[in-house]
PDB file of C-alpha atoms in Angstrom:
ATOM      1  CA  UNK Z   1     -22.870 -17.067 -10.425  1.00 78.00           C
ATOM      2  CA  UNK Z   2     -24.558 -16.242 -13.635  1.00 92.00           C
ATOM      3  CA  UNK Z   3     -27.736 -14.081 -13.758  1.00 93.00           C
ATOM      4  CA  UNK Z   4     -29.788 -16.997 -14.606  1.00 95.00           C
ATOM      5  CA  UNK Z   5     -28.425 -19.017 -11.609  1.00 95.00           C
ATOM      6  CA  UNK Z   6     -29.112 -16.109  -9.353  1.00 96.00           C
ATOM      7  CA  UNK Z   7     -32.748 -15.730 -10.646  1.00 97.00           C
ATOM      8  CA  UNK Z   8     -33.215 -19.539 -10.002  1.00 97.00           C
ATOM      9  CA  UNK Z   9     -32.183 -19.099  -6.362  1.00 97.00           C
ATOM     10  CA  UNK Z  10     -34.635 -16.203  -5.868  1.00 97.00           C
ATOM     11  CA  UNK Z  11     -37.434 -18.298  -7.452  1.00 97.00           C
ATOM     12  CA  UNK Z  12     -36.744 -20.950  -4.803  1.00 97.00           C
ATOM     13  CA  UNK Z  13     -37.475 -18.187  -2.317  1.00 96.00           C
ATOM     14  CA  UNK Z  14     -40.794 -17.344  -3.875  1.00 97.00           C
ATOM     15  CA  UNK Z  15     -41.625 -21.086  -4.121  1.00 97.00           C
ATOM     16  CA  UNK Z  16     -40.936 -21.403  -0.427  1.00 97.00           C
ATOM     17  CA  UNK Z  17     -43.274 -18.490   0.397  1.00 97.00           C
ATOM     18  CA  UNK Z  18     -45.982 -19.824  -1.945  1.00 98.00           C
ATOM     19  CA  UNK Z  19     -46.035 -23.368  -0.584  1.00 97.00           C
ATOM     20  CA  UNK Z  20     -44.752 -22.885   2.999  1.00 97.00           C
ATOM     21  CA  UNK Z  21     -42.184 -25.684   2.371  1.00 97.00           C
ATOM     22  CA  UNK Z  22     -39.044 -24.709   4.334  1.00 96.00           C
ATOM     23  CA  UNK Z  23     -37.431 -28.185   4.227  1.00 96.00           C
ATOM     24  CA  UNK Z  24     -34.653 -27.085   1.749  1.00 96.00           C
ATOM     25  CA  UNK Z  25     -34.117 -23.449   2.985  1.00 96.00           C
ATOM     26  CA  UNK Z  26     -30.516 -24.231   4.018  1.00 96.00           C
ATOM     27  CA  UNK Z  27     -29.709 -24.910   0.381  1.00 97.00           C
ATOM     28  CA  UNK Z  28     -30.369 -21.392  -0.713  1.00 97.00           C
ATOM     29  CA  UNK Z  29     -30.283 -19.139   2.441  1.00 97.00           C
ATOM     30  CA  UNK Z  30     -26.852 -18.314   3.850  1.00 96.00           C
ATOM     31  CA  UNK Z  31     -26.126 -18.662   7.568  1.00 95.00           C
ATOM     32  CA  UNK Z  32     -25.270 -14.936   7.297  1.00 93.00           C
ATOM     33  CA  UNK Z  33     -28.603 -13.994   5.830  1.00 93.00           C
ATOM     34  CA  UNK Z  34     -29.916 -10.625   6.957  1.00 89.00           C
ATOM     35  CA  UNK Z  35     -33.518  -9.602   6.313  1.00 86.00           C
ATOM     36  CA  UNK Z  36     -33.592  -5.845   6.612  1.00 80.00           C
ATOM     37  CA  UNK Z  37     -37.303  -5.998   7.125  1.00 74.00           C
ATOM     38  CA  UNK Z  38     -36.862  -7.832  10.446  1.00 66.00           C
ATOM     39  CA  UNK Z  39     -34.392  -5.237  11.510  1.00 54.00           C
ATOM     40  CA  UNK Z  40     -37.067  -2.590  11.442  1.00 58.00           C
ATOM     41  CA  UNK Z  41     -38.642  -3.895  14.673  1.00 58.00           C
ATOM     42  CA  UNK Z  42     -35.729  -2.878  16.899  1.00 53.00           C
ATOM     43  CA  UNK Z  43     -36.985  -4.371  20.119  1.00 55.00           C
ATOM     44  CA  UNK Z  44     -38.536  -7.504  18.625  1.00 64.00           C
ATOM     45  CA  UNK Z  45     -37.122 -11.032  18.808  1.00 60.00           C
ATOM     46  CA  UNK Z  46     -37.266 -10.939  15.028  1.00 57.00           C
ATOM     47  CA  UNK Z  47     -34.624  -8.295  14.910  1.00 61.00           C
ATOM     48  CA  UNK Z  48     -32.204 -10.802  16.482  1.00 69.00           C
ATOM     49  CA  UNK Z  49     -32.795 -13.601  14.014  1.00 72.00           C
ATOM     50  CA  UNK Z  50     -30.302 -14.361  11.252  1.00 71.00           C
ATOM     51  CA  UNK Z  51     -29.750 -16.974   8.664  1.00 86.00           C
ATOM     52  CA  UNK Z  52     -32.197 -19.726   7.632  1.00 92.00           C
ATOM     53  CA  UNK Z  53     -33.962 -19.432  10.945  1.00 91.00           C
ATOM     54  CA  UNK Z  54     -35.015 -15.907  10.211  1.00 89.00           C
ATOM     55  CA  UNK Z  55     -36.291 -16.897   6.800  1.00 93.00           C
ATOM     56  CA  UNK Z  56     -38.311 -19.831   8.201  1.00 94.00           C
ATOM     57  CA  UNK Z  57     -39.756 -17.705  10.930  1.00 89.00           C
ATOM     58  CA  UNK Z  58     -40.858 -15.175   8.283  1.00 91.00           C
ATOM     59  CA  UNK Z  59     -42.511 -17.856   6.123  1.00 94.00           C
ATOM     60  CA  UNK Z  60     -44.299 -19.372   9.211  1.00 94.00           C
ATOM     61  CA  UNK Z  61     -45.577 -15.904  10.476  1.00 91.00           C
ATOM     62  CA  UNK Z  62     -46.766 -14.869   7.056  1.00 95.00           C
ATOM     63  CA  UNK Z  63     -48.444 -18.324   6.162  1.00 97.00           C
ATOM     64  CA  UNK Z  64     -50.073 -18.458   9.575  1.00 96.00           C
ATOM     65  CA  UNK Z  65     -51.671 -15.199   9.003  1.00 96.00           C
ATOM     66  CA  UNK Z  66     -52.367 -15.643   5.271  1.00 98.00           C
ATOM     67  CA  UNK Z  67     -52.518 -19.440   4.583  1.00 98.00           C
ATOM     68  CA  UNK Z  68     -53.202 -18.845   0.959  1.00 98.00           C
ATOM     69  CA  UNK Z  69     -50.407 -16.407   0.575  1.00 98.00           C
ATOM     70  CA  UNK Z  70     -49.148 -16.105  -3.132  1.00 98.00           C
ATOM     71  CA  UNK Z  71     -46.456 -14.148  -4.815  1.00 98.00           C
ATOM     72  CA  UNK Z  72     -47.104 -13.787  -8.530  1.00 98.00           C
ATOM     73  CA  UNK Z  73     -43.922 -12.826 -10.446  1.00 98.00           C
ATOM     74  CA  UNK Z  74     -44.355  -9.703 -12.654  1.00 98.00           C
ATOM     75  CA  UNK Z  75     -40.762  -9.196 -13.421  1.00 98.00           C
ATOM     76  CA  UNK Z  76     -37.394 -10.542 -12.299  1.00 98.00           C
ATOM     77  CA  UNK Z  77     -33.949  -8.879 -13.094  1.00 98.00           C
ATOM     78  CA  UNK Z  78     -30.489  -9.936 -12.228  1.00 97.00           C
ATOM     79  CA  UNK Z  79     -27.226  -7.986 -12.379  1.00 96.00           C
ATOM     80  CA  UNK Z  80     -23.964  -8.943 -10.634  1.00 95.00           C
ATOM     81  CA  UNK Z  81     -24.910 -10.198  -7.128  1.00 96.00           C
ATOM     82  CA  UNK Z  82     -28.352  -8.576  -7.011  1.00 97.00           C
ATOM     83  CA  UNK Z  83     -31.781  -9.990  -8.028  1.00 98.00           C
ATOM     84  CA  UNK Z  84     -34.897  -7.834  -8.054  1.00 98.00           C
ATOM     85  CA  UNK Z  85     -38.209  -9.516  -7.940  1.00 98.00           C
ATOM     86  CA  UNK Z  86     -41.378  -7.498  -8.651  1.00 98.00           C
ATOM     87  CA  UNK Z  87     -44.569  -9.144  -7.958  1.00 97.00           C
ATOM     88  CA  UNK Z  88     -48.137  -9.050  -6.748  1.00 97.00           C
ATOM     89  CA  UNK Z  89     -48.781 -10.418  -3.264  1.00 97.00           C
ATOM     90  CA  UNK Z  90     -52.194 -11.873  -2.491  1.00 98.00           C
ATOM     91  CA  UNK Z  91     -53.805 -13.678   0.423  1.00 98.00           C
ATOM     92  CA  UNK Z  92     -56.571 -13.781   2.963  1.00 98.00           C
ATOM     93  CA  UNK Z  93     -56.076 -12.595   6.498  1.00 97.00           C
ATOM     94  CA  UNK Z  94     -57.434 -15.548   8.505  1.00 97.00           C
ATOM     95  CA  UNK Z  95     -54.774 -15.683  11.268  1.00 97.00           C
ATOM     96  CA  UNK Z  96     -52.956 -13.223  13.587  1.00 93.00           C
ATOM     97  CA  UNK Z  97     -50.425 -11.193  11.817  1.00 89.00           C
ATOM     98  CA  UNK Z  98     -47.995 -10.225  14.585  1.00 80.00           C
ATOM     99  CA  UNK Z  99     -50.228  -7.869  16.696  1.00 83.00           C
ATOM    100  CA  UNK Z 100     -53.110  -7.707  14.107  1.00 90.00           C
ATOM    101  CA  UNK Z 101     -56.045 -10.141  14.810  1.00 94.00           C
ATOM    102  CA  UNK Z 102     -57.565 -11.998  11.840  1.00 96.00           C
ATOM    103  CA  UNK Z 103     -59.907  -9.767   9.679  1.00 96.00           C
ATOM    104  CA  UNK Z 104     -60.902 -12.214   7.011  1.00 97.00           C
ATOM    105  CA  UNK Z 105     -60.125  -9.529   4.456  1.00 97.00           C
ATOM    106  CA  UNK Z 106     -58.299 -10.291   1.191  1.00 97.00           C
ATOM    107  CA  UNK Z 107     -55.085  -8.492   0.408  1.00 97.00           C
ATOM    108  CA  UNK Z 108     -53.399  -7.601  -2.882  1.00 97.00           C
ATOM    109  CA  UNK Z 109     -50.521  -5.277  -3.347  1.00 96.00           C
ATOM    110  CA  UNK Z 110     -47.415  -4.743  -5.311  1.00 96.00           C
ATOM    111  CA  UNK Z 111     -43.954  -5.456  -3.818  1.00 96.00           C
ATOM    112  CA  UNK Z 112     -40.284  -5.184  -4.835  1.00 97.00           C
ATOM    113  CA  UNK Z 113     -37.859  -7.601  -3.255  1.00 97.00           C
ATOM    114  CA  UNK Z 114     -34.156  -7.076  -3.585  1.00 98.00           C
ATOM    115  CA  UNK Z 115     -31.858 -10.103  -2.816  1.00 98.00           C
ATOM    116  CA  UNK Z 116     -28.180 -10.163  -2.605  1.00 97.00           C
ATOM    117  CA  UNK Z 117     -26.490 -13.438  -3.497  1.00 97.00           C
ATOM    118  CA  UNK Z 118     -23.214 -14.396  -1.814  1.00 96.00           C
ATOM    119  CA  UNK Z 119     -20.227 -16.095  -3.373  1.00 93.00           C
ATOM    120  CA  UNK Z 120     -21.489 -19.533  -2.032  1.00 93.00           C
ATOM    121  CA  UNK Z 121     -24.666 -19.127  -4.206  1.00 95.00           C
ATOM    122  CA  UNK Z 122     -26.952 -18.437  -1.301  1.00 97.00           C
ATOM    123  CA  UNK Z 123     -28.975 -15.374  -0.418  1.00 97.00           C
ATOM    124  CA  UNK Z 124     -27.107 -13.164   2.140  1.00 97.00           C
ATOM    125  CA  UNK Z 125     -29.383 -10.093   2.206  1.00 96.00           C
ATOM    126  CA  UNK Z 126     -33.020  -9.106   1.591  1.00 95.00           C
ATOM    127  CA  UNK Z 127     -34.867  -5.949   1.528  1.00 95.00           C
ATOM    128  CA  UNK Z 128     -38.379  -5.084   0.347  1.00 94.00           C
ATOM    129  CA  UNK Z 129     -40.314  -2.103  -0.838  1.00 94.00           C
ATOM    130  CA  UNK Z 130     -43.998  -2.730  -0.404  1.00 93.00           C
ATOM    131  CA  UNK Z 131     -47.315  -0.829  -0.791  1.00 92.00           C
ATOM    132  CA  UNK Z 132     -47.868  -0.957   2.983  1.00 90.00           C
ATOM    133  CA  UNK Z 133     -50.579   1.772   2.952  1.00 91.00           C
ATOM    134  CA  UNK Z 134     -52.547  -0.381   0.454  1.00 93.00           C
ATOM    135  CA  UNK Z 135     -51.986  -3.371   2.648  1.00 93.00           C
ATOM    136  CA  UNK Z 136     -53.153  -1.450   5.790  1.00 92.00           C
ATOM    137  CA  UNK Z 137     -56.214  -0.155   4.008  1.00 94.00           C
ATOM    138  CA  UNK Z 138     -57.225  -3.622   2.909  1.00 95.00           C
ATOM    139  CA  UNK Z 139     -56.911  -4.958   6.406  1.00 94.00           C
ATOM    140  CA  UNK Z 140     -58.976  -2.063   7.717  1.00 92.00           C
ATOM    141  CA  UNK Z 141     -56.221  -0.689   9.879  1.00 89.00           C
ATOM    142  CA  UNK Z 142     -56.416   2.808   8.361  1.00 87.00           C
ATOM    143  CA  UNK Z 143     -59.358   4.564   6.607  1.00 85.00           C
ATOM    144  CA  UNK Z 144     -59.016   6.414   3.321  1.00 76.00           C
ATOM    145  CA  UNK Z 145     -59.857  10.057   3.553  1.00 80.00           C
ATOM    146  CA  UNK Z 146     -62.129  11.457   0.875  1.00 72.00           C
ATOM    147  CA  UNK Z 147     -60.962  14.697  -0.790  1.00 73.00           C
TER     148      UNK Z 147
END
């Protein structure tokens, strides 16, 4: 696959997150898809999910908590089988986010998403680097300490 084709695939991912439309996820998410972020919760049912089902579950959970969730592309880079998406994530926390009850707070943080594209032209792996501290501060889960 060319770099431009791989970028188009990842932009379909972002579109799914921005719209909540998961009707065509099987077209661009491999049955072997592994979301490394879901693996971090070792005892969670999410750590057992794979493939399009994991991807759909992620979208449903995020959009349930943040109905106006939006990923704004800042930069997207592709080389070989990797696509790096850098963006600003925004939304309003109006629903439960896993164990966090709704706060009504707005969020805005920077995130880097690294996708690996398989030979079949579908995403096989995802990992993210997010500003989780900023996210938690905005939700009021932690307090900033003044110097």
